[in-house]
Coordinates of C-alpha atoms and ligand atoms in Angstrom, one line a residue:
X1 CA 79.0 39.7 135.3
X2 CA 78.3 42.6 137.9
X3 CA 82.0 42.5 138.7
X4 CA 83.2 42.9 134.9
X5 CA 80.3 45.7 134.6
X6 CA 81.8 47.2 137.9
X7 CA 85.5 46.9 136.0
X8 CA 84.7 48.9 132.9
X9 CA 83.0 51.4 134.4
X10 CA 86.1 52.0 136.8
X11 CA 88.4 52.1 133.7
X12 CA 86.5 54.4 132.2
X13 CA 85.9 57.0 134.9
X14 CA 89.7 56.7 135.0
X15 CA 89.9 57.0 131.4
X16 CA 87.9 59.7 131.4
X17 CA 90.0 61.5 134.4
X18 CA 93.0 61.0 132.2
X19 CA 91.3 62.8 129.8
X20 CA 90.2 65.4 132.3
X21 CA 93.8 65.9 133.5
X22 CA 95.6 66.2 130.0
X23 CA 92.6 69.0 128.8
X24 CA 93.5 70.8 132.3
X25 CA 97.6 71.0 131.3
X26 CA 96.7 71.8 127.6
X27 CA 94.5 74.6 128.7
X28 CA 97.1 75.3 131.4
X29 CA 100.0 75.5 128.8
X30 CA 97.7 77.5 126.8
X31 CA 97.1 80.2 129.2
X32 CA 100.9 80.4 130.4
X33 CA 101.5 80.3 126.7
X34 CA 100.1 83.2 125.9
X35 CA 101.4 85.2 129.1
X36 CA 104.3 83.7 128.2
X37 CA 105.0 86.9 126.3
X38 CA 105.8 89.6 128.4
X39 CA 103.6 92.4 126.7
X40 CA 102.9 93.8 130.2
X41 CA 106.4 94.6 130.8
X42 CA 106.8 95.9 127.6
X43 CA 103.9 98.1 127.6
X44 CA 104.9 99.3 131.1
X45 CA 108.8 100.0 129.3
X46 CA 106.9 102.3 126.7
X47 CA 104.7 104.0 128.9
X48 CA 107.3 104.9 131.0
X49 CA 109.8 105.7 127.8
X50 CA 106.7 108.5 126.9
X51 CA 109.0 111.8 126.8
X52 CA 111.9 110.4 125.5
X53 CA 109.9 109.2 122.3
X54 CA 108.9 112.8 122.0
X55 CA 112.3 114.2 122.2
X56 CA 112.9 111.7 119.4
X57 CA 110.8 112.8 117.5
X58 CA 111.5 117.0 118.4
X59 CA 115.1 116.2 116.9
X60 CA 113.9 114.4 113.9
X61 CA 111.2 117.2 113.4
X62 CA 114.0 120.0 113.8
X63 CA 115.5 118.9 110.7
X64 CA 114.1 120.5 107.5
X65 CA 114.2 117.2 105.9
X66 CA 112.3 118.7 102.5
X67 CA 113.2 116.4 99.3
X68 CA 111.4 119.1 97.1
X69 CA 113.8 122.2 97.8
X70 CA 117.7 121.4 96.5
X71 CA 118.8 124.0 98.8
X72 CA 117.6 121.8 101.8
X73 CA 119.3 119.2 100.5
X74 CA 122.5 119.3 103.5
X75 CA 119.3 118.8 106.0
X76 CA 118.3 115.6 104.1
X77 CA 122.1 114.1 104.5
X78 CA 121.9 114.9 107.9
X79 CA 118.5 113.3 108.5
X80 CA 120.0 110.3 106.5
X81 CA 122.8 109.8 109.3
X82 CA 121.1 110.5 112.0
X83 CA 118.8 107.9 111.4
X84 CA 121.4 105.7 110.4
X85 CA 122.9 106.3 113.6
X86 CA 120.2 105.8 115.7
X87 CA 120.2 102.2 114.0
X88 CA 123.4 101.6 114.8
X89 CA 123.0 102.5 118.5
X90 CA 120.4 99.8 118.2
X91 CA 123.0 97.0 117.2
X92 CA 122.2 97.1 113.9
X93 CA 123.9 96.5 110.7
X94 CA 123.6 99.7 108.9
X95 CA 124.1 100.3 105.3
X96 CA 123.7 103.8 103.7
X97 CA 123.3 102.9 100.0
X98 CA 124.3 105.3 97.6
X99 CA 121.6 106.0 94.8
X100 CA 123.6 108.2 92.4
X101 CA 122.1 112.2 91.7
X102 CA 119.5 114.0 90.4
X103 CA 119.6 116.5 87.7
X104 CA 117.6 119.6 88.4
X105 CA 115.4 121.6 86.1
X106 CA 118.8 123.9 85.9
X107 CA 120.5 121.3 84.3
X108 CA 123.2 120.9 87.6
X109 CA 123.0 117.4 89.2
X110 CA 123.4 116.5 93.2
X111 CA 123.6 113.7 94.8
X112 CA 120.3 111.9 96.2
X113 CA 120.3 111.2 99.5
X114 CA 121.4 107.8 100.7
X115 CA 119.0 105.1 101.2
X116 CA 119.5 103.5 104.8
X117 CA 119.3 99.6 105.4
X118 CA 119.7 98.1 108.3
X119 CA 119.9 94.2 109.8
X120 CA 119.1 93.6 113.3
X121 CA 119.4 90.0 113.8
X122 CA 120.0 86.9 111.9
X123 CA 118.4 83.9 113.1
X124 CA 117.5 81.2 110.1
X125 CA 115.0 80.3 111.8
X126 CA 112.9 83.4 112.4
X127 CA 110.7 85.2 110.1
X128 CA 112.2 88.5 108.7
X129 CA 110.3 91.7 108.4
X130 CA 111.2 94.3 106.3
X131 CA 109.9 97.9 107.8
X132 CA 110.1 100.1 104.7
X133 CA 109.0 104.7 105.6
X134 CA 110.8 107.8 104.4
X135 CA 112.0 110.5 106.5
X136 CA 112.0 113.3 104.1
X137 CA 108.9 115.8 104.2
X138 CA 107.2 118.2 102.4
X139 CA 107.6 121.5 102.4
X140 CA 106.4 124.1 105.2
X141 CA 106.7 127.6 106.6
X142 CA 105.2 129.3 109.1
X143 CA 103.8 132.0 106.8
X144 CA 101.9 129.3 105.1
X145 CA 99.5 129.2 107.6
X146 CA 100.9 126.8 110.5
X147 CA 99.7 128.4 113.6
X148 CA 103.6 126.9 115.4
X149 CA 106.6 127.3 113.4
X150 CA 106.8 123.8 111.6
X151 CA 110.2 122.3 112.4
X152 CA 109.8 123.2 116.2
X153 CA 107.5 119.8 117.6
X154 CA 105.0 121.4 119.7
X155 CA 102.8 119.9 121.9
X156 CA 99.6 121.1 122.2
X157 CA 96.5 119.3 124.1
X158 CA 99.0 115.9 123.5
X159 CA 98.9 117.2 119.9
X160 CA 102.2 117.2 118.4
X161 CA 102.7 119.6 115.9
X162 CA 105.4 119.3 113.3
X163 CA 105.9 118.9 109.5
X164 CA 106.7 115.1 109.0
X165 CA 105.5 114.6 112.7
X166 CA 102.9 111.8 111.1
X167 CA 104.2 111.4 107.7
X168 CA 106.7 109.4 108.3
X169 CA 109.1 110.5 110.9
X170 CA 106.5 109.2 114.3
X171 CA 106.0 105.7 112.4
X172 CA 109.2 105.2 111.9
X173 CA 110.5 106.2 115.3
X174 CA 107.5 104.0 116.6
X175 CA 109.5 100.9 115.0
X176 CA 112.8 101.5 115.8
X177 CA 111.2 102.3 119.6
X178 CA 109.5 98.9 119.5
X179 CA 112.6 96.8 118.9
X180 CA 114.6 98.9 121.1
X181 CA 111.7 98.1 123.9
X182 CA 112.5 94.2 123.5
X183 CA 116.0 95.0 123.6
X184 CA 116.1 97.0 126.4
X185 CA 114.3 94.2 128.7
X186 CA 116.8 91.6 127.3
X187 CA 114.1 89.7 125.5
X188 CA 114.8 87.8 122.5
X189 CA 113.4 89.6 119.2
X190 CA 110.3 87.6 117.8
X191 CA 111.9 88.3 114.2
X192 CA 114.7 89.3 112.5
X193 CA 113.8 93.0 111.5
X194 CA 115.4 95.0 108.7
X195 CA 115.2 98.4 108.1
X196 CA 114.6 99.8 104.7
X197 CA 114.3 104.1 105.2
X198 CA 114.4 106.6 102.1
X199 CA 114.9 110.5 101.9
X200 CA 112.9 110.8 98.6
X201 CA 109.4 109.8 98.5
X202 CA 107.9 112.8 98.5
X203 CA 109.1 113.8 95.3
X204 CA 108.7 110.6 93.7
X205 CA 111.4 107.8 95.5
X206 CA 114.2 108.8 92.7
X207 CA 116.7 105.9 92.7
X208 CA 114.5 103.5 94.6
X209 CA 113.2 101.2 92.0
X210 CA 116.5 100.9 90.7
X211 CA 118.2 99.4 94.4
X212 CA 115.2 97.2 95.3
X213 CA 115.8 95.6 91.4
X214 CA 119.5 95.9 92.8
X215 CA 119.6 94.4 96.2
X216 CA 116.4 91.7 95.1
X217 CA 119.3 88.8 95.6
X218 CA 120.7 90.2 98.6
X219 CA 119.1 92.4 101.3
X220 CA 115.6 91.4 100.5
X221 CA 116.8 87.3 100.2
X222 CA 116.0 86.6 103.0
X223 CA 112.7 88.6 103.7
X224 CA 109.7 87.4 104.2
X225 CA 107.3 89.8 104.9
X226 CA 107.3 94.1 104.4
X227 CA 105.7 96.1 106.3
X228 CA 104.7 99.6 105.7
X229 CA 103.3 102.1 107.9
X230 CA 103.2 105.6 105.2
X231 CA 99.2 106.2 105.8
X232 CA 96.7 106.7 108.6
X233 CA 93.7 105.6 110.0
X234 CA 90.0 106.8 108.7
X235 CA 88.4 107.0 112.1
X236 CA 89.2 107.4 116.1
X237 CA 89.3 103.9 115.4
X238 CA 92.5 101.5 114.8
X239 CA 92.8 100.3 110.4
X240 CA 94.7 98.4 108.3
X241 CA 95.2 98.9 105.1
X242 CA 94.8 96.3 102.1
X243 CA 95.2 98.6 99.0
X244 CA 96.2 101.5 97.4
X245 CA 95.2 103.7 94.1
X246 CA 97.6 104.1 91.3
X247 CA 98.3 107.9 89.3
X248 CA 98.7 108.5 85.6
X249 CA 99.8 112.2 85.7
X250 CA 99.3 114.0 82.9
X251 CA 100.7 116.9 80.7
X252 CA 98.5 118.6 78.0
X253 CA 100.4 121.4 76.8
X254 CA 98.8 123.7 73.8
X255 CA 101.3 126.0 71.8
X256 CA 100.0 128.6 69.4
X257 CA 100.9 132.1 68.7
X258 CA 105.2 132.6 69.3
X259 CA 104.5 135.2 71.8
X260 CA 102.0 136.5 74.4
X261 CA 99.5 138.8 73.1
X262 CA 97.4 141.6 74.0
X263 CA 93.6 140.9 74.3
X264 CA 92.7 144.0 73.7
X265 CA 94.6 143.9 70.4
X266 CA 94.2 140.2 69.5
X267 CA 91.4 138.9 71.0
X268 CA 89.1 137.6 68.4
X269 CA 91.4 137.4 65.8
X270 CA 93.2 134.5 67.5
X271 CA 92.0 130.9 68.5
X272 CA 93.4 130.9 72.0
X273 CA 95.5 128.0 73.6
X274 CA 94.4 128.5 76.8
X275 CA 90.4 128.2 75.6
X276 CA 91.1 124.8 73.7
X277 CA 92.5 123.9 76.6
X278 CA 90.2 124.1 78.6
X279 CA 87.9 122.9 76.3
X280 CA 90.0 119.6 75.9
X281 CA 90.3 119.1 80.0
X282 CA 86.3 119.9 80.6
X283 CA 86.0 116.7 78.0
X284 CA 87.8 114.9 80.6
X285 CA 84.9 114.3 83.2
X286 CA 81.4 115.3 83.7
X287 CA 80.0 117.4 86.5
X288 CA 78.6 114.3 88.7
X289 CA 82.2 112.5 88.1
X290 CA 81.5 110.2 85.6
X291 CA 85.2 109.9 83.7
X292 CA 84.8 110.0 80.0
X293 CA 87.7 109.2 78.5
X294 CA 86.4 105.9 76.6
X295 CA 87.6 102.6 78.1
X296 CA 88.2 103.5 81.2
X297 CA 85.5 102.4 83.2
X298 CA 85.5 99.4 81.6
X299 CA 88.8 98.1 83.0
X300 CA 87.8 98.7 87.0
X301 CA 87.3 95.3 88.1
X302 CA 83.4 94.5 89.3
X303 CA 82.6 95.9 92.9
X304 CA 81.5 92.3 94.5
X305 CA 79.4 91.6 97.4
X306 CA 81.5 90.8 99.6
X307 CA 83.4 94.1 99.1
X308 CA 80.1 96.4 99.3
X309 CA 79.4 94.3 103.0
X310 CA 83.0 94.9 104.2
X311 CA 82.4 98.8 103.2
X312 CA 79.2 98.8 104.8
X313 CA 80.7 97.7 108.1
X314 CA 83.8 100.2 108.2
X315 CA 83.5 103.0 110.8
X316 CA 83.3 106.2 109.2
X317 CA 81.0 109.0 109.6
X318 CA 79.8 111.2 106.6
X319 CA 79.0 114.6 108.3
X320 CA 82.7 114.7 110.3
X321 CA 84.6 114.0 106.4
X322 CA 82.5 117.1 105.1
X323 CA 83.0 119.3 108.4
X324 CA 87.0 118.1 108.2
X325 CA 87.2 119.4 104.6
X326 CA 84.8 121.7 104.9
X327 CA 82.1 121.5 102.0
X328 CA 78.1 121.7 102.0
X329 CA 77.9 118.7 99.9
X330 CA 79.6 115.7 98.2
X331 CA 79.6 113.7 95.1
X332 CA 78.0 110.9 97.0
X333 CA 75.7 110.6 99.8
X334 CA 76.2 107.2 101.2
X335 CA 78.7 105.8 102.9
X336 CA 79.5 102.6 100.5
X337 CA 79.5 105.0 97.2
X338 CA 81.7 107.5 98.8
X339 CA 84.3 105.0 100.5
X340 CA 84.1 103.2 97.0
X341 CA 84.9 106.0 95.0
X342 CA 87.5 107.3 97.5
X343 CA 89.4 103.9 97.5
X344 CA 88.6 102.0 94.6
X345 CA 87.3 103.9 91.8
X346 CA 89.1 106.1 89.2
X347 CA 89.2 109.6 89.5
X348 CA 90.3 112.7 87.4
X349 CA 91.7 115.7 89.3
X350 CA 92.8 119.0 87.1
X351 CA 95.8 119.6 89.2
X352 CA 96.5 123.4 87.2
X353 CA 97.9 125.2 84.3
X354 CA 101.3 126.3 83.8
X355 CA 101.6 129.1 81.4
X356 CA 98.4 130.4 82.8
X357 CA 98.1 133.9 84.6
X358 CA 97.5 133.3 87.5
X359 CA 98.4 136.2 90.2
X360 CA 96.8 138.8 91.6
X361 CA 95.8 141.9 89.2
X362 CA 93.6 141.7 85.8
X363 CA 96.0 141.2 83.4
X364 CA 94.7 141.0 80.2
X365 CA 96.9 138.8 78.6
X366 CA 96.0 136.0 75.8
X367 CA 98.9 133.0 77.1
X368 CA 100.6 131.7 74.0
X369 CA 101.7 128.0 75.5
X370 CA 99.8 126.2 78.3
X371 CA 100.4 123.1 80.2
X372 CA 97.4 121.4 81.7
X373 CA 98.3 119.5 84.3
X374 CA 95.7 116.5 84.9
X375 CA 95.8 112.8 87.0
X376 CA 93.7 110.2 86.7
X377 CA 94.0 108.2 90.0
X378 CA 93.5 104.2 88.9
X379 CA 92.8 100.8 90.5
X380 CA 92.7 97.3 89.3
X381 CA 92.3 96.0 87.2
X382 CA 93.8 99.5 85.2
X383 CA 97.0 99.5 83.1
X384 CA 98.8 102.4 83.3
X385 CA 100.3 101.9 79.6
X386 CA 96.8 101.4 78.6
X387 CA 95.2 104.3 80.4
X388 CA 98.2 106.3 79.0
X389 CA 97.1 105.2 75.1
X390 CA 93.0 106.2 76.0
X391 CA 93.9 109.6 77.7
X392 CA 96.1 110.8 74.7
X393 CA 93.9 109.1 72.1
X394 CA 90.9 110.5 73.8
X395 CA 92.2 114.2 74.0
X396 CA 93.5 114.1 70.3
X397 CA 90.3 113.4 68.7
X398 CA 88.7 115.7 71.6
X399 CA 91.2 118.4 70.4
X400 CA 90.8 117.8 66.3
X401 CA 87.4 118.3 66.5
X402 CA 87.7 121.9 67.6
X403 CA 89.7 122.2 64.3
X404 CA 92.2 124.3 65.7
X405 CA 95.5 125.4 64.5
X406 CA 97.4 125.2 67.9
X407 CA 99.5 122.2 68.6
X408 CA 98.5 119.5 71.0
X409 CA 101.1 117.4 73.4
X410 CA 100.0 115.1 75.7
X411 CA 102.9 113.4 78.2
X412 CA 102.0 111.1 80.8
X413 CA 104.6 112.0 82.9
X414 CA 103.7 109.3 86.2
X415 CA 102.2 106.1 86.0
X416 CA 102.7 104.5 89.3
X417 CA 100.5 101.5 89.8
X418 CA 97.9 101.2 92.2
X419 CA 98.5 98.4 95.2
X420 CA 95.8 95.0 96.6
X421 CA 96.8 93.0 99.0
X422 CA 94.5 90.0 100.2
X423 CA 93.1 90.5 103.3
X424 CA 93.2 86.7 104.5
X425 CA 96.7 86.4 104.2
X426 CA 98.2 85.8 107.5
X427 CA 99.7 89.0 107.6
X428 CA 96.2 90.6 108.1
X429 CA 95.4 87.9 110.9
X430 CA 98.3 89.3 112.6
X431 CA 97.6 92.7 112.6
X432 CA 94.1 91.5 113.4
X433 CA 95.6 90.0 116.7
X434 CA 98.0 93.0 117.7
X435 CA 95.4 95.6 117.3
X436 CA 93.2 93.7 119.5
X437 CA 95.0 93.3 121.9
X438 CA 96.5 96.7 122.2
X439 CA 93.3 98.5 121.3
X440 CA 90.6 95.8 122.8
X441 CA 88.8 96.0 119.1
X442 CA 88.8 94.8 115.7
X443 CA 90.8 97.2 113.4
X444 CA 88.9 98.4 110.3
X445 CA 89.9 97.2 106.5
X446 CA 90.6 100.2 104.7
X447 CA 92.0 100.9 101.4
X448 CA 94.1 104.5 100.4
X449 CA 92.9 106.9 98.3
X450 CA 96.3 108.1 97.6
X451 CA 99.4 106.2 96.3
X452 CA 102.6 104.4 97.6
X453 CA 103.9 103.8 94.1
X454 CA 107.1 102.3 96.0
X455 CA 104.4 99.4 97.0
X456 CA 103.8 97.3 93.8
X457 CA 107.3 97.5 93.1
X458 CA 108.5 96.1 96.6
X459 CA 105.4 93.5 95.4
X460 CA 106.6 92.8 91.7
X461 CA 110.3 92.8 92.2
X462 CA 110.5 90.7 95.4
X463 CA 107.5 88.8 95.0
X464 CA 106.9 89.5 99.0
X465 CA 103.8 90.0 100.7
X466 CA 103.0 93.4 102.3
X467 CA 100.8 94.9 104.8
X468 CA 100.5 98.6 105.4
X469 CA 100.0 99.0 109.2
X470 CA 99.0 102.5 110.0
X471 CA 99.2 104.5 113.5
X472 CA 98.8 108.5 112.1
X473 CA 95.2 109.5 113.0
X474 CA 92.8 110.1 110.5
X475 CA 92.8 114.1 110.9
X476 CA 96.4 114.3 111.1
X477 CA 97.0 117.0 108.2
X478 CA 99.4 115.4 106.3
X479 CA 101.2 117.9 103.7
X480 CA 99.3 120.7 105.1
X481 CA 99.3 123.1 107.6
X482 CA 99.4 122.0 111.3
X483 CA 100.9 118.6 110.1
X484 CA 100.7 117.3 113.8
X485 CA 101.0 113.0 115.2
X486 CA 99.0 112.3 118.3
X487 CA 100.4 111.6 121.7
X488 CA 97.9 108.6 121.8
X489 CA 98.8 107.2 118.1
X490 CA 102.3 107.3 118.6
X491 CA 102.5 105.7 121.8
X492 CA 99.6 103.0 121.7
X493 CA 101.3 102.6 117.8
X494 CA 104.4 101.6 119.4
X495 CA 102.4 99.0 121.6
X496 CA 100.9 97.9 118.7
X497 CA 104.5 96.9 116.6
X498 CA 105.6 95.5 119.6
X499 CA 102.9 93.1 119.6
X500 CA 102.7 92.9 115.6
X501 CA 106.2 91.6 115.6
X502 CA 105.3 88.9 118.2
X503 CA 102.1 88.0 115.9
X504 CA 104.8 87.8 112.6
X505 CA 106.7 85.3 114.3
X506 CA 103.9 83.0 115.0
X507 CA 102.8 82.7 111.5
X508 CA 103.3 79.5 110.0
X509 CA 104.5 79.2 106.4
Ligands
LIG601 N1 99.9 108.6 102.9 C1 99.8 107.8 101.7 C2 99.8 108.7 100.4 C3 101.2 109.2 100.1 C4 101.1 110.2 99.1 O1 100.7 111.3 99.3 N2 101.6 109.9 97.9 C5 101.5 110.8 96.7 C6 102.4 110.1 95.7 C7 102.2 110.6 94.3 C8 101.4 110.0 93.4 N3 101.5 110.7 92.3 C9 102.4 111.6 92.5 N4 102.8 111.5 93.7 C10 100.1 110.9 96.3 O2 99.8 112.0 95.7 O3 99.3 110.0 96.4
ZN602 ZN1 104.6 109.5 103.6
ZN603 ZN1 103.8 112.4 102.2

């Protein structure tokens, strides 16, 4: 009996060495599996890579890559190659898809610039990314008020200074840079990365639509994820960002006498345009930013609790946003209320008035046709066809009740739809991971203010997830003066899609 006892006992302390052993190589395999990947080496590669980036981005800054100004428009084309070239010298498959022209307010047409797509590698069984960012920018002169001249990347306190340093030219340097680093060490790309660069989103991404509905069957086939990286961060602290508002951009325009007229002569004789104008836009939203077009605030979808607890955890400091912008005093006090109606609230902003005087001098003119120029910035669950109906509906009645003989047109001119992505898809788990372990924290969840309009279509068309995975810091100045990237974000954002693309290719689906 003792000897049996004495015989399991044995078998189990060897059972339970077995056991021992096999944990020891699976935590063993773990560890080496996860140094496996050589971020070190290609961390050191970028860090030692620093001024080259830089000069990168000094050439891509020297070109006045401005899609606003058709006299500009030989700088675009030349932006287009050049960064079709630099995919080439990358090994990849480069496409420069023609988009057709664009007729300008002259009536003469000129041809938009290309779209460049590019395929670097093909392996069935990776994932595929799809990096989609613009290298066009907004306009800028020196006289404007940029303290450097604007197309000349100047580095000041590891400040660079440049229109289109952060939006988009840095980020999408920072991509092509992160493949390049895997190349460069010989290392086998995580993913099969295509490139997806346009000339035209700041004026609107003319011809876009139309080639993502285009290539749906071919370039974006074989994609499974896109990745864009067109915004910035709301804090010193690393974001990504899960959504986007909409814009229904408005023209009111009221017509009434043939000509303009004295107002010493005419005034008081005349119902003005310009007063039932204004009249019509003040109906648009009260002074504490309640929007009162009816219908409207009915259709934002409820602001759960799980939402208002992921607001109240986001890093972002009240005081600094009103010293950045430079006000006494804002609509809301609180964090939650003022993230919320930054992000995910409707707003109305009365954008101007063409028609209007509006130069130096007193003149006293009455202004026989004006344009009021409004945009109401929407989120889910708003419809722009819907909003478009409640706006012009709204400012008719608004406008017949002043009983005047002027004529009323309203023209919603934009309705690009506002962009949700759900934060526990895998693609937020990844950028979870990367920015962790580049930045040794957990990246806030943010949401844009602003709009990509380019995102829901990428969304509806190719029925692909997204994720927008900023690296521009949150005081960067985009489309305004001093337009600058950091040193820091650009080069730590390069870290950060070098491990992003490792974390891609380890989700399973
Ligand atoms: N950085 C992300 C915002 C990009 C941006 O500024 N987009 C424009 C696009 C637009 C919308 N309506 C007209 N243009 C914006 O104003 O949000
Ligand atoms: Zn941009
Ligand atoms: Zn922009």
């Amino acid at each position: 009996m003792e000897c049996v006892k004495t015989l399991t006992t044995s078998r189990n302390n060897e059972r339970f060495h077995r056991q021992e052993e096999m944990l020891a190589v699976i935590f063993l395999a773990i560890i080496l599996g996860i140094n496996a990947h050589p971020f070190d080496e290609l961390h050191q590669y970028v860090d030692e890579h620093v001024e080259d980036y830089v000069q990168a981005l000094r050439e891509w800054v020297a070109v006045e890559s401005d899609s606003s100004d058709a006299t500009k428009r030989p700088d675009l084309h030349r932006m287009m190659d050049m960064t079709a070239e630099k995919l080439k010298n990358m090994g990849g498959e480069v496409e420069m898809v023609d988009i057709g022209s664009q007729e300008l307010p002259d009536g003469t047409t000129i041809p938009l610039p290309k779209v460049v797509t590019a395929q670097i590698g093909k392996d069935s069984n990776k994932h595929t990314v799809c990096i989609y960012g613009h290298v066009d920018v907004q306009p800028a002169k020196k006289e404007d008020g940029w303290a450097t001249d604007p197309y000349n990347l100047t580095d000041i306190d590891g400040k660079l200074y440049g229109r289109g340093s952060s939006d988009n030219k840095a980020p999408v340097l920072a991509w092509m840079h992160a493949v390049e680093a895997y190349q460069a060490l010989d290392l086998d790309l995580p993913v099969n990365v295509k490139f997806l660069i346009e000339g035209m989103e700041e004026t609107g991404s003319n011809g876009l639509d139309t080639m993502i509905v285009a290539k749906r069957d071919t370039f974006f086939s074989d994609v499974d994820y896109i990745i864009i990286s067109d915004c910035g961060w709301l804090s010193r602290k690393p974001a990504l960002t899960y959504g986007t508002r909409g814009n229904c951009y408005f023209f009111a325009e009221v017509e009434g006498p043939k000509q303009d007229l004295h107002s010493g002569v005419y005034g008081g004789t005349v119902i003005e345009p310009m007063t039932d104008l204004i009249g019509i836009l003040d109906s648009l939203i009260s002074p504490n930013g309640k929007i009162l077009v009816p219908g409207i605030r009915e259709a934002v979808a409820p602001f759960s609790d799980e939402e208002w607890k992921m607001y109240q955890d986001i890093d972002f400091n009240i005081e600094t946003f009103k010293s950045k912008i430079g006000v006494s005093q804002l609509m809301y006090n609180n964090k939650v209320d003022l993230l919320s109606h930054r992000w995910r609230h409707p707003t109305v902003s009365i954008h101007g008035i063409e028609g209007a005087f509006s130069a130096s001098g007193s003149k006293t003119v009455i202004p026989a046709k004006v344009t009021g120029k409004f945009s109401i910035r929407q989120v889910p669950d708003m419809d722009p066809a819907m909003v478009k109906k409640q706006v012009t509906d709204y400012l008719n009645s608004v406008f017949g009740k002043r009983k005047s003989p002027n004529k009323l047109k309203v023209t919603m001119i934009i309705g690009a739809k506002p962009w949700l992505a759900d934060t526990k898809h895998a693609l937020y788990e990844a950028g979870r991971a990367a920015v962790k372990r580049v930045f040794q924290m957990e990246p806030d969840l943010i949401r844009e203010g602003g709009t990509i309009p380019i995102a829901q279509t990428f969304q509806d068309v190719t029925g692909k997830s997204i994720i927008m995975l900023p690296i521009g810091g949150f005081d960067d100045g985009l489309h305004s003066q001093n337009e600058k990237m950091n040193r820091y974000n650009y080069i730590e954002g390069t870290k950060l899609f070098i491990s992003y693309l490792h974390e891609v290719a380890e989700i399973k689906e």
